Amino acid sequence: MTDFIYNQHAIPRQQYRYGLRASADVGCGWIATWNALKLLGYETDIPALIRYFEWQLPLIHGNAGTSFWGPAVCFRKWGFPVKMILDVKRFDDEAGSADACILFYRWRKSCRLGAHFVALRHTPTGFIGYNTYRDSTGPDPYGDSLPAFLRSHGYFGAVLIAIRNKA
């Protein structure tokens, strides 16, 4: 069984290409899906997962990353109950009752804009994120409040995908 992926930048540039680009650059969507599956106790084949996401947007093939709704479509197809939450004020409650989540957000750094996906879960000590885009070597604490975390980092345009395990 393969471990969680904590740092997408640690993936060798030629391994797990996503479209014509390296997963280290644009692979956070499939990586968040991989990590959320691990949180739920499941595993899939990484190349098959990448092919599935490339197929979702046939003209883009992963070169621009994953659509914000892509992981939700994937989990629904696999039979998991899924909610997509756009109201940031509801994030803590929805994430607290989910078995695993994927958080999508946009970021701005001077003139650069970007987006990121991260798998997360709620624990008694707060929210824990996986592949947080900060050169992580393990799970990272997100604190007690996802809205507060997003505000403190200046992230915006967030969507939460709350996933329940199969019955």
GROMACS .gro file of C-alpha atoms in nm:
model
  167
    1MET     CA    1   0.000   0.000   0.000
    2THR     CA    2   0.139   0.340  -0.101
    3ASP     CA    3   0.156   0.612   0.161
    4PHE     CA    4  -0.006   0.952   0.160
    5ILE     CA    5   0.150   1.207  -0.071
    6TYR     CA    6   0.256   1.491   0.160
    7ASN     CA    7   0.451   1.707  -0.083
    8GLN     CA    8   0.371   1.707  -0.453
    9HIS     CA    9   0.700   1.885  -0.523
   10ALA     CA   10   0.883   1.572  -0.409
   11ILE     CA   11   0.739   1.372  -0.702
   12PRO     CA   12   1.013   1.335  -0.965
   13ARG     CA   13   0.932   1.552  -1.267
   14GLN     CA   14   0.905   1.260  -1.509
   15GLN     CA   15   0.699   1.042  -1.273
   16TYR     CA   16   0.320   1.072  -1.285
   17ARG     CA   17   0.294   1.324  -1.566
   18TYR     CA   18  -0.040   1.508  -1.575
   19GLY     CA   19  -0.106   1.592  -1.935
   20LEU     CA   20   0.218   1.737  -2.070
   21ARG     CA   21   0.321   1.874  -1.731
   22ALA     CA   22   0.469   1.734  -1.413
   23SER     CA   23   0.235   1.641  -1.129
   24ALA     CA   24   0.474   1.840  -0.910
   25ASP     CA   25   0.336   2.149  -1.089
   26VAL     CA   26  -0.033   2.073  -1.158
   27GLY     CA   27  -0.116   1.745  -0.983
   28CYS     CA   28  -0.277   1.868  -0.661
   29GLY     CA   29  -0.628   1.763  -0.773
   30TRP     CA   30  -0.551   1.398  -0.830
   31ILE     CA   31  -0.319   1.400  -0.525
   32ALA     CA   32  -0.598   1.535  -0.300
   33THR     CA   33  -0.825   1.262  -0.437
   34TRP     CA   34  -0.557   1.000  -0.368
   35ASN     CA   35  -0.507   1.127  -0.013
   36ALA     CA   36  -0.883   1.148   0.055
   37LEU     CA   37  -0.920   0.787  -0.063
   38LYS     CA   38  -0.645   0.691   0.182
   39LEU     CA   39  -0.829   0.873   0.463
   40LEU     CA   40  -1.138   0.667   0.375
   41GLY     CA   41  -0.938   0.342   0.378
   42TYR     CA   42  -0.929   0.288  -0.001
   43GLU     CA   43  -0.658   0.286  -0.263
   44THR     CA   44  -0.649   0.298  -0.639
   45ASP     CA   45  -0.385   0.286  -0.910
   46ILE     CA   46  -0.217   0.628  -0.949
   47PRO     CA   47  -0.176   0.612  -1.331
   48ALA     CA   48  -0.543   0.510  -1.367
   49LEU     CA   49  -0.650   0.798  -1.142
   50ILE     CA   50  -0.447   1.044  -1.349
   51ARG     CA   51  -0.596   0.906  -1.674
   52TYR     CA   52  -0.946   0.948  -1.527
   53PHE     CA   53  -0.883   1.316  -1.446
   54GLU     CA   54  -0.722   1.375  -1.787
   55TRP     CA   55  -1.034   1.228  -1.946
   56GLN     CA   56  -1.265   1.460  -1.747
   57LEU     CA   57  -1.142   1.765  -1.940
   58PRO     CA   58  -1.046   1.615  -2.278
   59LEU     CA   59  -0.914   1.933  -2.441
   60ILE     CA   60  -0.702   2.029  -2.141
   61HIS     CA   61  -0.584   1.679  -2.034
   62GLY     CA   62  -0.465   1.799  -1.693
   63ASN     CA   63  -0.226   2.059  -1.835
   64ALA     CA   64  -0.408   2.333  -1.643
   65GLY     CA   65  -0.474   2.117  -1.337
   66THR     CA   66  -0.806   1.974  -1.223
   67SER     CA   67  -1.148   2.137  -1.233
   68PHE     CA   68  -1.280   2.229  -0.887
   69TRP     CA   69  -1.569   1.986  -0.930
   70GLY     CA   70  -1.351   1.699  -1.060
   71PRO     CA   71  -1.288   1.517  -0.730
   72ALA     CA   72  -1.660   1.534  -0.638
   73VAL     CA   73  -1.753   1.374  -0.971
   74CYS     CA   74  -1.495   1.103  -0.910
   75PHE     CA   75  -1.617   1.016  -0.560
   76ARG     CA   76  -1.983   1.016  -0.668
   77LYS     CA   77  -1.899   0.779  -0.953
   78TRP     CA   78  -1.739   0.546  -0.699
   79GLY     CA   79  -2.054   0.548  -0.483
   80PHE     CA   80  -1.949   0.781  -0.201
   81PRO     CA   81  -2.201   1.033  -0.062
   82VAL     CA   82  -2.057   1.376  -0.148
   83LYS     CA   83  -2.151   1.737  -0.071
   84MET     CA   84  -2.002   2.042  -0.238
   85ILE     CA   85  -2.016   2.343  -0.006
   86LEU     CA   86  -1.963   2.695  -0.139
   87ASP     CA   87  -2.060   2.884   0.178
   88VAL     CA   88  -1.734   2.917   0.375
   89LYS     CA   89  -1.931   2.974   0.698
   90ARG     CA   90  -2.056   2.613   0.673
   91PHE     CA   91  -1.711   2.458   0.616
   92ASP     CA   92  -1.635   2.369   0.978
   93ASP     CA   93  -1.969   2.196   1.043
   94GLU     CA   94  -1.969   2.006   0.714
   95ALA     CA   95  -1.603   1.905   0.741
   96GLY     CA   96  -1.650   1.806   1.104
   97SER     CA   97  -1.919   1.554   1.011
   98ALA     CA   98  -1.747   1.418   0.699
   99ASP     CA   99  -1.511   1.120   0.690
  100ALA     CA  100  -1.272   1.300   0.456
  101CYS     CA  101  -1.271   1.633   0.271
  102ILE     CA  102  -1.103   1.807  -0.016
  103LEU     CA  103  -1.056   2.181   0.011
  104PHE     CA  104  -1.011   2.385  -0.307
  105TYR     CA  105  -0.898   2.745  -0.286
  106ARG     CA  106  -0.743   3.018  -0.496
  107TRP     CA  107  -0.438   3.220  -0.400
  108ARG     CA  108  -0.271   3.539  -0.518
  109LYS     CA  109   0.095   3.629  -0.478
  110SER     CA  110   0.167   3.975  -0.622
  111CYS     CA  111   0.063   3.940  -0.989
  112ARG     CA  112   0.043   3.559  -0.988
  113LEU     CA  113  -0.285   3.375  -0.940
  114GLY     CA  114  -0.318   3.007  -0.868
  115ALA     CA  115  -0.529   2.740  -0.706
  116HIS     CA  116  -0.471   2.436  -0.490
  117PHE     CA  117  -0.650   2.124  -0.365
  118VAL     CA  118  -0.573   1.966  -0.030
  119ALA     CA  119  -0.722   1.659   0.139
  120LEU     CA  120  -0.811   1.711   0.502
  121ARG     CA  121  -0.992   1.561   0.795
  122HIS     CA  122  -1.117   1.675   1.131
  123THR     CA  123  -0.952   1.535   1.443
  124PRO     CA  124  -1.004   1.610   1.814
  125THR     CA  125  -0.712   1.856   1.790
  126GLY     CA  126  -0.843   2.037   1.481
  127PHE     CA  127  -0.822   2.003   1.104
  128ILE     CA  128  -0.527   1.820   0.948
  129GLY     CA  129  -0.423   1.876   0.583
  130TYR     CA  130  -0.232   1.653   0.342
  131ASN     CA  131  -0.014   1.802   0.061
  132THR     CA  132  -0.058   2.156   0.183
  133TYR     CA  133   0.185   2.303  -0.072
  134ARG     CA  134   0.434   2.406   0.195
  135ASP     CA  135   0.707   2.145   0.143
  136SER     CA  136   0.541   1.922   0.400
  137THR     CA  137   0.692   1.599   0.523
  138GLY     CA  138   0.374   1.486   0.699
  139PRO     CA  139   0.022   1.600   0.782
  140ASP     CA  140  -0.010   1.971   0.862
  141PRO     CA  141  -0.233   2.135   1.124
  142TYR     CA  142  -0.497   2.372   0.986
  143GLY     CA  143  -0.629   2.479   1.326
  144ASP     CA  144  -0.983   2.466   1.460
  145SER     CA  145  -1.148   2.670   1.185
  146LEU     CA  146  -1.118   2.638   0.808
  147PRO     CA  147  -1.259   2.989   0.746
  148ALA     CA  148  -0.998   3.132   0.986
  149PHE     CA  149  -0.723   2.933   0.811
  150LEU     CA  150  -0.833   3.062   0.468
  151ARG     CA  151  -0.853   3.422   0.594
  152SER     CA  152  -0.514   3.409   0.766
  153HIS     CA  153  -0.345   3.303   0.440
  154GLY     CA  154  -0.545   3.532   0.212
  155TYR     CA  155  -0.696   3.238   0.020
  156PHE     CA  156  -1.025   3.298  -0.160
  157GLY     CA  157  -1.277   3.130  -0.391
  158ALA     CA  158  -1.285   2.822  -0.169
  159VAL     CA  159  -1.501   2.513  -0.220
  160LEU     CA  160  -1.525   2.224   0.026
  161ILE     CA  161  -1.596   1.872  -0.091
  162ALA     CA  162  -1.723   1.672   0.207
  163ILE     CA  163  -1.711   1.296   0.157
  164ARG     CA  164  -1.880   1.028   0.366
  165ASN     CA  165  -1.767   0.669   0.357
  166LYS     CA  166  -1.984   0.417   0.176
  167ALA     CA  167  -2.261   0.269   0.392
   0.00000   0.00000   0.00000
